[in-house]
Tab-separated table of C-alpha atoms in Angstrom:
chain	number	residue	atom	x	y	z
A	1	MET	CA	-14.924	-6.881	0.175
A	2	ALA	CA	-12.059	-9.231	-0.948
A	3	SER	CA	-9.380	-9.973	1.724
A	4	ILE	CA	-5.883	-9.994	0.405
A	5	PRO	CA	-3.645	-12.548	2.415
A	6	ILE	CA	-0.123	-12.104	2.949
A	7	SER	CA	2.317	-14.599	2.006
A	8	THR	CA	3.351	-17.598	4.430
A	9	ALA	CA	6.748	-16.227	5.018
A	10	ALA	CA	5.472	-12.759	5.905
A	11	GLN	CA	2.927	-14.357	8.228
A	12	ALA	CA	5.788	-16.134	10.053
A	13	ALA	CA	7.944	-13.022	10.307
A	14	ALA	CA	4.893	-11.034	11.591
A	15	LYS	CA	4.198	-13.508	14.312
A	16	ASN	CA	7.909	-13.781	15.283
A	17	ALA	CA	8.279	-10.106	15.360
A	18	THR	CA	5.332	-9.490	17.724
A	19	THR	CA	6.632	-11.744	20.389
A	20	LEU	CA	10.001	-10.115	20.774
A	21	THR	CA	8.964	-7.675	23.381
A	22	VAL	CA	5.898	-6.749	25.449
A	23	SER	CA	5.789	-3.281	23.687
A	24	ARG	CA	5.832	-5.181	20.103
A	25	ALA	CA	3.321	-7.784	21.168
A	26	ALA	CA	0.818	-4.881	22.025
A	27	PHE	CA	0.614	-4.129	18.315
A	28	GLN	CA	-0.693	-6.655	15.914
A	29	PRO	CA	-0.423	-5.629	12.135
A	30	ARG	CA	-3.188	-6.691	9.840
A	31	GLN	CA	-2.628	-10.010	8.203
A	32	THR	CA	-5.053	-9.250	5.386
A	33	PHE	CA	-6.275	-6.233	3.466
A	34	ASP	CA	-9.759	-5.721	2.550
A	35	VAL	CA	-10.176	-4.238	-0.951
A	36	SER	CA	-13.386	-3.444	-2.744
A	37	PRO	CA	-13.993	-5.796	-5.862
A	38	ASP	CA	-15.213	-2.762	-7.629
A	39	ILE	CA	-11.968	-0.981	-7.825
A	40	PRO	CA	-10.911	-0.457	-11.598
A	41	ARG	CA	-9.112	-3.352	-13.121
A	42	SER	CA	-7.582	-1.968	-16.301
A	43	PHE	CA	-5.708	1.074	-17.642
A	44	PHE	CA	-5.660	-0.296	-21.123
A	45	LEU	CA	-6.114	2.966	-23.294
A	46	GLY	CA	-6.561	3.540	-26.952
A	47	HIS	CA	-2.885	4.611	-27.572
A	48	HIS	CA	-1.774	1.539	-25.776
A	49	HIS	CA	-3.571	-0.629	-28.407
A	50	ALA	CA	-2.407	1.381	-31.256
A	51	GLY	CA	1.081	1.408	-29.928
A	52	LEU	CA	1.043	-2.297	-29.611
A	53	ALA	CA	-0.153	-2.834	-33.062
A	54	ARG	CA	2.453	-0.405	-34.440
A	55	MET	CA	5.210	-2.345	-32.741
A	56	ARG	CA	3.950	-5.539	-34.193
A	57	GLN	CA	4.208	-3.960	-37.714
A	58	THR	CA	7.861	-2.977	-37.088
A	59	LEU	CA	9.238	-6.377	-35.871
A	60	SER	CA	10.504	-7.398	-39.147
A	61	THR	CA	13.322	-4.552	-38.734
A	62	VAL	CA	13.879	-4.929	-34.893
A	63	GLY	CA	16.778	-7.256	-33.665
A	64	LEU	CA	16.421	-6.620	-30.031
A	65	ILE	CA	13.634	-5.905	-27.536
A	66	ILE	CA	14.631	-4.136	-24.296
A	67	GLU	CA	11.923	-4.653	-21.676
A	68	CYS	CA	11.642	-2.389	-18.673
A	69	ARG	CA	9.998	-3.594	-15.482
A	70	ASP	CA	9.547	-1.855	-12.028
A	71	PHE	CA	11.854	-3.566	-9.428
A	72	ARG	CA	9.478	-2.803	-6.623
A	73	VAL	CA	6.804	-4.937	-8.477
A	74	PRO	CA	9.135	-7.274	-10.539
A	75	ILE	CA	6.404	-9.789	-11.129
A	76	THR	CA	3.248	-7.613	-11.289
A	77	SER	CA	4.837	-5.257	-13.677
A	78	TRP	CA	5.324	-8.095	-16.310
A	79	ASN	CA	2.869	-7.706	-19.051
A	80	PRO	CA	2.237	-11.103	-20.649
A	81	LEU	CA	0.248	-9.565	-23.490
A	82	LEU	CA	3.408	-7.378	-24.438
A	83	GLU	CA	5.820	-10.112	-24.294
A	84	GLN	CA	3.758	-12.699	-26.225
A	85	SER	CA	2.890	-10.007	-28.975
A	86	LEU	CA	6.723	-9.265	-29.460
A	87	ALA	CA	8.191	-12.634	-28.936
A	88	ALA	CA	10.368	-14.140	-31.628
A	89	SER	CA	9.689	-17.575	-33.030
A	90	HIS	CA	13.399	-18.440	-32.632
A	91	PRO	CA	16.102	-16.679	-30.465
A	92	SER	CA	18.254	-15.995	-33.367
A	93	GLU	CA	15.503	-13.895	-34.900
A	94	ARG	CA	15.274	-11.312	-32.162
A	95	ALA	CA	17.192	-11.044	-28.876
A	96	ARG	CA	15.756	-9.773	-25.483
A	97	ILE	CA	17.317	-7.751	-22.657
A	98	ILE	CA	15.181	-7.264	-19.473
A	99	VAL	CA	15.996	-4.106	-17.285
A	100	TYR	CA	14.504	-3.779	-13.763
A	101	THR	CA	14.370	-0.128	-13.162
A	102	HIS	CA	14.055	1.534	-9.608
A	103	HIS	CA	16.285	-0.963	-8.189
A	104	ASP	CA	17.538	1.573	-5.619
A	105	LEU	CA	13.893	1.942	-4.338
A	106	GLY	CA	13.937	-1.625	-3.220
A	107	PRO	CA	14.795	-2.652	0.385
A	108	PRO	CA	18.426	-2.443	1.191
A	109	GLY	CA	20.563	-5.537	2.119
A	110	PRO	CA	19.954	-9.173	1.329
A	111	ALA	CA	16.287	-8.979	0.392
A	112	SER	CA	16.953	-7.083	-2.752
A	113	LYS	CA	19.999	-9.210	-3.440
A	114	ALA	CA	18.069	-12.451	-3.198
A	115	ALA	CA	15.167	-11.092	-5.530
A	116	ALA	CA	17.769	-9.969	-8.128
A	117	HIS	CA	19.483	-13.252	-7.971
A	118	HIS	CA	16.222	-15.284	-8.483
A	119	LEU	CA	15.113	-12.890	-11.341
A	120	ARG	CA	18.402	-13.128	-13.056
A	121	GLU	CA	18.461	-16.876	-12.720
A	122	PHE	CA	14.842	-17.310	-13.971
A	123	HIS	CA	15.118	-15.177	-17.132
A	124	LEU	CA	18.479	-16.650	-18.160
A	125	GLN	CA	17.015	-20.202	-18.292
A	126	SER	CA	17.028	-21.571	-21.693
A	127	SER	CA	13.130	-21.745	-21.667
A	128	ASN	CA	13.040	-18.119	-21.656
A	129	ARG	CA	13.442	-17.204	-25.315
A	130	GLY	CA	16.430	-15.214	-26.449
A	131	THR	CA	17.250	-13.465	-23.155
A	132	LYS	CA	20.747	-12.169	-23.414
A	133	ALA	CA	21.065	-10.215	-20.162
A	134	VAL	CA	18.982	-9.136	-16.886
A	135	LEU	CA	20.143	-5.875	-15.543
A	136	PHE	CA	19.118	-3.605	-12.695
A	137	THR	CA	19.165	0.241	-12.735
A	138	GLY	CA	18.527	2.827	-10.171
A	139	THR	CA	16.712	6.249	-10.219
A	140	GLY	CA	19.672	8.623	-9.542
A	141	SER	CA	22.131	9.801	-12.244
A	142	PRO	CA	25.188	8.064	-10.605
A	143	ALA	CA	23.448	4.595	-10.335
A	144	TYR	CA	22.026	4.999	-13.942
A	145	GLY	CA	25.621	6.005	-14.997
A	146	ALA	CA	27.091	2.745	-13.942
A	147	HIS	CA	24.480	0.411	-14.816
A	148	THR	CA	23.762	2.125	-18.327
A	149	LYS	CA	27.437	1.282	-19.165
A	150	ASP	CA	26.542	-2.465	-18.509
A	151	LEU	CA	23.493	-2.123	-20.629
A	152	LEU	CA	25.122	-0.537	-23.452
A	153	SER	CA	27.846	-3.247	-23.503
A	154	ALA	CA	24.946	-5.900	-23.590
A	155	ILE	CA	23.369	-4.120	-26.531
A	156	LYS	CA	26.552	-3.946	-28.428
A	157	ALA	CA	27.153	-7.667	-27.751
A	158	VAL	CA	23.736	-8.287	-29.461
A	159	ALA	CA	24.841	-6.161	-32.401
A	160	ARG	CA	28.148	-7.936	-32.882
A	161	GLU	CA	26.428	-11.244	-32.609
A	162	ARG	CA	23.841	-10.357	-35.532
A	163	ASP	CA	26.842	-8.527	-37.383
A	164	SER	CA	24.558	-6.650	-39.655
A	165	LEU	CA	25.827	-4.043	-42.117
A	166	THR	CA	22.665	-2.015	-41.505
A	167	GLY	CA	23.404	-2.103	-37.540
A	168	LEU	CA	20.870	-2.942	-34.965
A	169	ARG	CA	17.410	-1.490	-34.285
A	170	ALA	CA	15.898	-2.040	-30.902
A	171	LEU	CA	12.618	-1.298	-29.207
A	172	VAL	CA	12.388	-0.367	-25.622
A	173	VAL	CA	9.101	-1.494	-24.185
A	174	GLY	CA	7.290	-1.987	-20.956
A	175	MET	CA	4.291	-0.855	-18.761
A	176	PRO	CA	3.391	2.682	-18.379
A	177	ASN	CA	5.843	4.824	-16.330
A	178	ALA	CA	8.434	1.941	-16.082
A	179	GLY	CA	11.184	4.148	-17.031
A	180	LYS	CA	11.627	3.543	-20.582
A	181	SER	CA	12.154	7.092	-21.875
A	182	THR	CA	14.457	7.806	-18.892
A	183	LEU	CA	16.615	4.793	-19.890
A	184	LEU	CA	16.775	5.826	-23.619
A	185	ASN	CA	18.103	9.209	-22.626
A	186	GLN	CA	20.745	7.589	-20.431
A	187	LEU	CA	21.790	5.297	-23.373
A	188	ARG	CA	21.993	8.352	-25.729
A	189	ARG	CA	24.228	10.354	-23.270
A	190	ARG	CA	26.473	7.337	-22.546
A	191	GLY	CA	26.825	6.189	-26.166
A	192	MET	CA	26.915	9.653	-27.769
A	193	PRO	CA	28.369	12.055	-25.286
A	194	ASP	CA	29.624	14.370	-28.046
A	195	ARG	CA	25.864	15.168	-28.812
A	196	GLY	CA	25.418	16.757	-25.460
A	197	ALA	CA	23.022	16.049	-22.564
A	198	ALA	CA	19.775	17.229	-24.311
A	199	LYS	CA	16.919	14.836	-23.835
A	200	VAL	CA	15.902	12.899	-26.840
A	201	ALA	CA	12.747	11.226	-25.181
A	202	ARG	CA	10.111	13.185	-23.209
A	203	THR	CA	9.827	12.088	-19.518
A	204	GLY	CA	7.382	12.708	-16.735
A	205	ALA	CA	6.173	11.495	-13.366
A	206	ASN	CA	2.863	10.352	-14.702
A	207	PRO	CA	2.273	7.507	-17.253
A	208	GLY	CA	1.294	8.491	-20.812
A	209	VAL	CA	3.968	11.015	-21.600
A	210	THR	CA	5.008	8.769	-24.671
A	211	ARG	CA	1.908	8.173	-26.650
A	212	ARG	CA	3.293	6.930	-30.036
A	213	LEU	CA	6.533	5.281	-31.380
A	214	SER	CA	9.464	7.650	-31.743
A	215	SER	CA	11.649	7.896	-34.678
A	216	PRO	CA	14.940	5.634	-34.453
A	217	ILE	CA	17.322	7.376	-32.036
A	218	ARG	CA	20.929	6.465	-32.516
A	219	VAL	CA	22.709	5.468	-29.193
A	220	VAL	CA	25.884	4.131	-30.921
A	221	PRO	CA	27.790	5.520	-33.758
A	222	ALA	CA	28.343	3.563	-36.898
A	223	GLU	CA	31.567	1.313	-37.139
A	224	GLY	CA	34.584	3.120	-38.107
A	225	SER	CA	33.000	6.464	-37.127
A	226	ASP	CA	35.399	9.008	-35.575
A	227	THR	CA	32.539	9.887	-33.089
A	228	ASN	CA	33.710	9.402	-29.420
A	229	SER	CA	31.367	6.809	-28.281
A	230	GLY	CA	32.116	7.343	-24.538
A	231	ASP	CA	33.146	3.763	-24.018
A	232	ARG	CA	36.001	3.503	-26.497
A	233	GLY	CA	38.803	1.630	-24.885
A	234	ASP	CA	36.674	-0.417	-22.291
A	235	SER	CA	36.700	-4.142	-22.756
A	236	GLY	CA	34.319	-5.171	-25.561
A	237	SER	CA	33.009	-1.507	-26.105
A	238	GLY	CA	34.397	-0.471	-29.351
A	239	LEU	CA	32.649	0.071	-32.503
A	240	GLU	CA	33.639	-3.239	-34.261
A	241	GLY	CA	30.678	-4.984	-35.607
A	242	MET	CA	28.232	-2.014	-35.218
A	243	GLY	CA	27.522	-1.773	-38.842
A	244	GLU	CA	25.602	1.595	-39.424
A	245	GLY	CA	25.187	1.959	-35.683
A	246	ILE	CA	22.641	1.116	-33.129
A	247	PHE	CA	19.218	2.760	-33.003
A	248	VAL	CA	16.593	2.496	-30.362
A	249	VAL	CA	12.840	3.380	-30.705
A	250	ASP	CA	10.878	4.601	-27.773
A	251	THR	CA	7.461	3.154	-27.377
A	252	PRO	CA	4.156	3.949	-25.443
A	253	GLY	CA	3.781	2.053	-22.258
A	254	VAL	CA	1.121	-0.724	-22.656
A	255	PHE	CA	-1.041	-1.865	-19.833
A	256	MET	CA	-2.693	-5.214	-19.456
A	257	PRO	CA	-6.361	-5.430	-20.962
A	258	TYR	CA	-7.567	-6.737	-17.585
A	259	VAL	CA	-6.019	-7.339	-14.066
A	260	SER	CA	-7.850	-10.300	-12.403
A	261	ASP	CA	-6.326	-9.765	-8.976
A	262	PRO	CA	-7.326	-6.543	-7.279
A	263	GLU	CA	-4.044	-6.545	-5.314
A	264	LYS	CA	-2.062	-6.109	-8.441
A	265	MET	CA	-4.061	-3.222	-9.419
A	266	LEU	CA	-3.211	-1.601	-5.937
A	267	LYS	CA	0.440	-2.430	-6.376
A	268	LEU	CA	0.607	-1.095	-10.004
A	269	ALA	CA	-1.367	2.109	-8.872
A	270	LEU	CA	1.065	2.493	-5.834
A	271	VAL	CA	4.200	2.585	-8.064
A	272	GLY	CA	2.585	4.965	-10.656
A	273	CYS	CA	1.988	2.563	-13.557
A	274	VAL	CA	-1.661	3.846	-13.735
A	275	LYS	CA	-2.944	7.421	-13.790
A	276	ASP	CA	-3.108	9.137	-10.462
A	277	GLY	CA	-6.761	9.161	-9.223
A	278	LEU	CA	-7.988	6.051	-11.097
A	279	VAL	CA	-7.635	4.197	-7.606
A	280	PRO	CA	-8.669	6.439	-4.721
A	281	ARG	CA	-5.436	7.879	-3.030
A	282	GLU	CA	-6.686	7.072	0.547
A	283	THR	CA	-7.104	3.354	-0.541
A	284	LEU	CA	-3.469	3.466	-1.784
A	285	ALA	CA	-2.300	5.150	1.508
A	286	ASP	CA	-4.215	2.430	3.329
A	287	TYR	CA	-2.711	-0.387	1.490
A	288	LEU	CA	0.819	1.080	1.851
A	289	LEU	CA	0.305	1.375	5.619
A	290	PHE	CA	-0.622	-2.280	5.594
A	291	ARG	CA	2.636	-3.206	3.851
A	292	LEU	CA	4.823	-0.910	5.901
A	293	ASN	CA	3.641	-2.545	8.954
A	294	LEU	CA	4.576	-5.950	7.739
A	295	SER	CA	8.094	-4.883	6.668
A	296	PHE	CA	11.128	-6.000	8.550
A	297	SER	CA	14.785	-5.226	9.061
A	298	ASP	CA	17.346	-7.111	6.958
A	299	ASP	CA	19.605	-7.842	9.994
A	300	GLY	CA	18.203	-11.319	10.653
A	301	ASP	CA	16.303	-10.741	13.881
A	302	ASN	CA	12.903	-9.992	12.307
A	303	ARG	CA	12.528	-6.518	13.753
A	304	PRO	CA	9.816	-4.472	12.383
A	305	ARG	CA	11.050	-1.663	10.129
A	306	ARG	CA	8.492	1.016	10.470
A	307	GLU	CA	10.185	4.248	9.727
A	308	TYR	CA	6.935	6.250	9.534
A	309	VAL	CA	6.395	5.914	13.315
A	310	GLU	CA	9.623	7.891	14.007
A	311	ARG	CA	9.140	10.279	11.238
A	312	LEU	CA	5.627	11.211	12.188
A	313	LYS	CA	6.340	11.320	15.919
A	314	LEU	CA	3.559	8.710	16.561
A	315	ASP	CA	3.500	6.882	19.860
A	316	GLY	CA	3.567	3.601	17.975
A	317	PRO	CA	2.523	1.940	14.817
A	318	THR	CA	-1.152	1.920	13.775
A	319	ASN	CA	-3.666	-0.112	11.423
A	320	ASP	CA	-5.950	2.987	11.255
A	321	VAL	CA	-5.410	4.919	8.057
A	322	ASN	CA	-7.336	7.795	9.416
A	323	GLU	CA	-4.848	8.017	12.352
A	324	PHE	CA	-2.008	7.783	9.931
A	325	LEU	CA	-3.207	10.423	7.583
A	326	GLU	CA	-4.119	12.732	10.486
A	327	ALA	CA	-0.526	12.665	11.578
A	328	VAL	CA	0.800	13.164	8.202
A	329	ALA	CA	-1.617	16.165	7.559
A	330	ARG	CA	-0.443	17.670	10.850
A	331	ARG	CA	3.166	16.980	10.196
A	332	VAL	CA	3.470	18.331	6.538
A	333	GLY	CA	0.661	20.837	6.711
A	334	LYS	CA	-1.967	19.256	4.540
A	335	LEU	CA	-4.965	20.844	6.262
A	336	ALA	CA	-8.530	21.762	5.227
A	337	LYS	CA	-10.220	24.947	5.894
A	338	GLY	CA	-10.949	25.064	9.570
A	339	GLY	CA	-7.676	23.461	10.464
A	340	GLY	CA	-8.842	19.830	10.055
A	341	ALA	CA	-6.832	17.322	8.166
A	342	ASN	CA	-7.209	17.024	4.371
A	343	TYR	CA	-7.202	13.280	4.044
A	344	GLU	CA	-7.014	13.229	0.346
A	345	ALA	CA	-4.024	15.812	0.083
A	346	ALA	CA	-2.231	13.829	2.865
A	347	ALA	CA	-2.662	10.576	0.995
A	348	GLU	CA	-1.418	11.976	-2.130
A	349	TRP	CA	1.669	13.283	-0.245
A	350	VAL	CA	2.364	9.974	1.427
A	351	VAL	CA	2.264	8.062	-2.037
A	352	GLN	CA	4.464	10.512	-3.731
A	353	GLU	CA	6.886	10.473	-0.759
A	354	TRP	CA	6.993	6.626	-0.838
A	355	ARG	CA	7.674	6.681	-4.460
A	356	SER	CA	10.735	8.846	-4.151
A	357	GLY	CA	12.088	6.534	-1.312
A	358	GLY	CA	10.533	7.909	1.808
A	359	PHE	CA	8.582	5.825	4.348
A	360	GLY	CA	10.427	2.810	3.894
A	361	ARG	CA	11.695	0.794	0.752
A	362	LEU	CA	9.588	-2.237	-0.186
A	363	LEU	CA	9.410	-5.117	-2.662
A	364	LEU	CA	5.651	-5.410	-3.107
A	365	ASP	CA	6.049	-8.928	-4.820
A	366	GLU	CA	7.345	-11.968	-3.046
A	367	VAL	CA	10.257	-12.992	-5.384
A	368	THR	CA	11.090	-16.735	-5.202
A	369	PRO	CA	11.649	-19.388	-7.696
A	370	GLU	CA	8.127	-20.799	-6.838
A	371	THR	CA	6.554	-17.498	-7.243
A	372	LEU	CA	8.077	-16.930	-10.666
A	373	ALA	CA	7.199	-20.233	-11.778
A	374	ARG	CA	3.535	-19.719	-11.010
A	375	ALA	CA	3.748	-16.286	-12.807
A	376	MET	CA	4.843	-18.174	-15.871
A	377	GLU	CA	2.122	-20.598	-15.591
A	378	GLN	CA	-0.534	-18.047	-15.306
A	379	ALA	CA	0.901	-16.177	-18.287
A	380	GLN	CA	0.150	-19.097	-20.486
A	381	VAL	CA	-3.575	-18.479	-20.010
A	382	SER	CA	-5.066	-16.208	-22.809
A	383	GLU	CA	-5.455	-12.842	-21.678
A	384	LEU	CA	-9.141	-11.439	-21.537
A	385	SER	CA	-9.964	-8.782	-24.082
A	386	MET	CA	-11.243	-5.352	-22.847
A	387	ASN	CA	-14.829	-6.584	-23.922
A	388	GLN	CA	-14.438	-9.904	-22.227
A	389	ALA	CA	-13.231	-8.226	-19.080
A	390	ARG	CA	-16.128	-5.900	-18.945
A	391	LYS	CA	-18.654	-8.782	-19.522
A	392	LYS	CA	-16.923	-10.888	-16.801
A	393	GLU	CA	-17.075	-7.776	-14.299
A	394	LYS	CA	-20.809	-7.256	-15.234
A	395	GLU	CA	-21.587	-10.968	-14.609
A	396	ALA	CA	-19.736	-10.837	-11.359
A	397	ARG	CA	-21.405	-7.761	-10.036
A	398	LYS	CA	-24.801	-9.300	-11.105
A	399	ALA	CA	-24.057	-12.341	-9.139
A	400	ARG	CA	-23.017	-10.237	-6.082
A	401	ASN	CA	-26.120	-8.217	-6.204
A	402	GLU	CA	-28.422	-11.245	-6.492
A	403	ALA	CA	-26.642	-12.843	-3.530
A	404	LYS	CA	-27.202	-9.642	-1.445
A	405	ARG	CA	-30.761	-9.724	-2.586
A	406	LEU	CA	-31.493	-13.263	-1.538
A	407	GLY	CA	-29.632	-12.812	1.731
A	408	SER	CA	-31.818	-9.792	2.616
A	409	SER	CA	-34.832	-11.700	1.435
A	410	GLY	CA	-33.862	-14.738	3.620
A	411	ASP	CA	-33.436	-12.449	6.727
A	412	GLY	CA	-36.848	-10.910	6.107
A	413	GLY	CA	-38.600	-14.018	5.741
A	414	ASN	CA	-37.203	-15.968	8.704
A	415	GLY	CA	-37.097	-13.119	11.086
A	416	ALA	CA	-34.232	-12.408	13.609
A	417	VAL	CA	-32.846	-15.318	15.437
């Protein structure tokens, strides 16, 4: 089992929080999370590979990449393979806009504001090729409506800068279930309100709804069109410079060929970037409990923010996932035959409830200039192919088994001490 340590800042906060009162000092949250090294390390499927190849083939006609990342895992949901495959050799060749979705599911207050500030500053540095804007969108329609207007304005600015008679074609890309299709539907409604509210891209709660590139979908009318764009009259939002209009192509989510850090796989599974069931639900519930116990209020006094205790009517916080799931099962009726707790069903309910904003809103990545710089450095290392990853896993498993065999052999030969 590998132990996942928490950050230095979280350790300090946990230490301070547990000394505030006698009752809080009685509970010590786990400082590490033990995870099996044998959990799956990839969700790189055939249609991911085929979709990425098709994206590369269309790049000569693409002037803008809109990349969606999940704000709850702003660093972990960055796919270096996707970015490197679609990067332009020069900023003037292809622009880039980064959209962090699920922003409203991050923690309220200064924590989210600080993370958003660091992300925006990092991406807009000159070293980050061609990034024109960094935006944050929420899950609800009102939040999406406000931020979609900003995104549409940023896209129009790119179109005006390119000033092409044929208009602008963009790809919306990202990890599976990062909110690409939902964002495209919102862009269409905002930019082409006269076409009604019908969806132009299929959406769903699970990854893999979009399995191939869509046809180009018009989100802004052609220059000189009489169609009401929905933003006419707003500052910088007219149709001048749009050429034949702006078209966006929906793409399948692309996962990484191999995830070296098992905690990253837990994070991606928890937010829904991998198929439910690939990582055991009870493992995800246990990891979520670990992170919930280490979350703190944003009012500056390091008070633990453990909403689940009050919601489940527990006497206090717990590190025991079975106790946690037992309480969930009793509270929401996830019971097996005979009246016992159905731990798997309770774990599934917990994960889905957290994804919708229940049980506390968390950032699962620590976002600082230092962690962002480290992520950039790690991205420079060539990604393992699937075959290389499998070979590496096989060699690591063989080494672990050999170490266990030698350990057992040594104990038998030396006898009890």
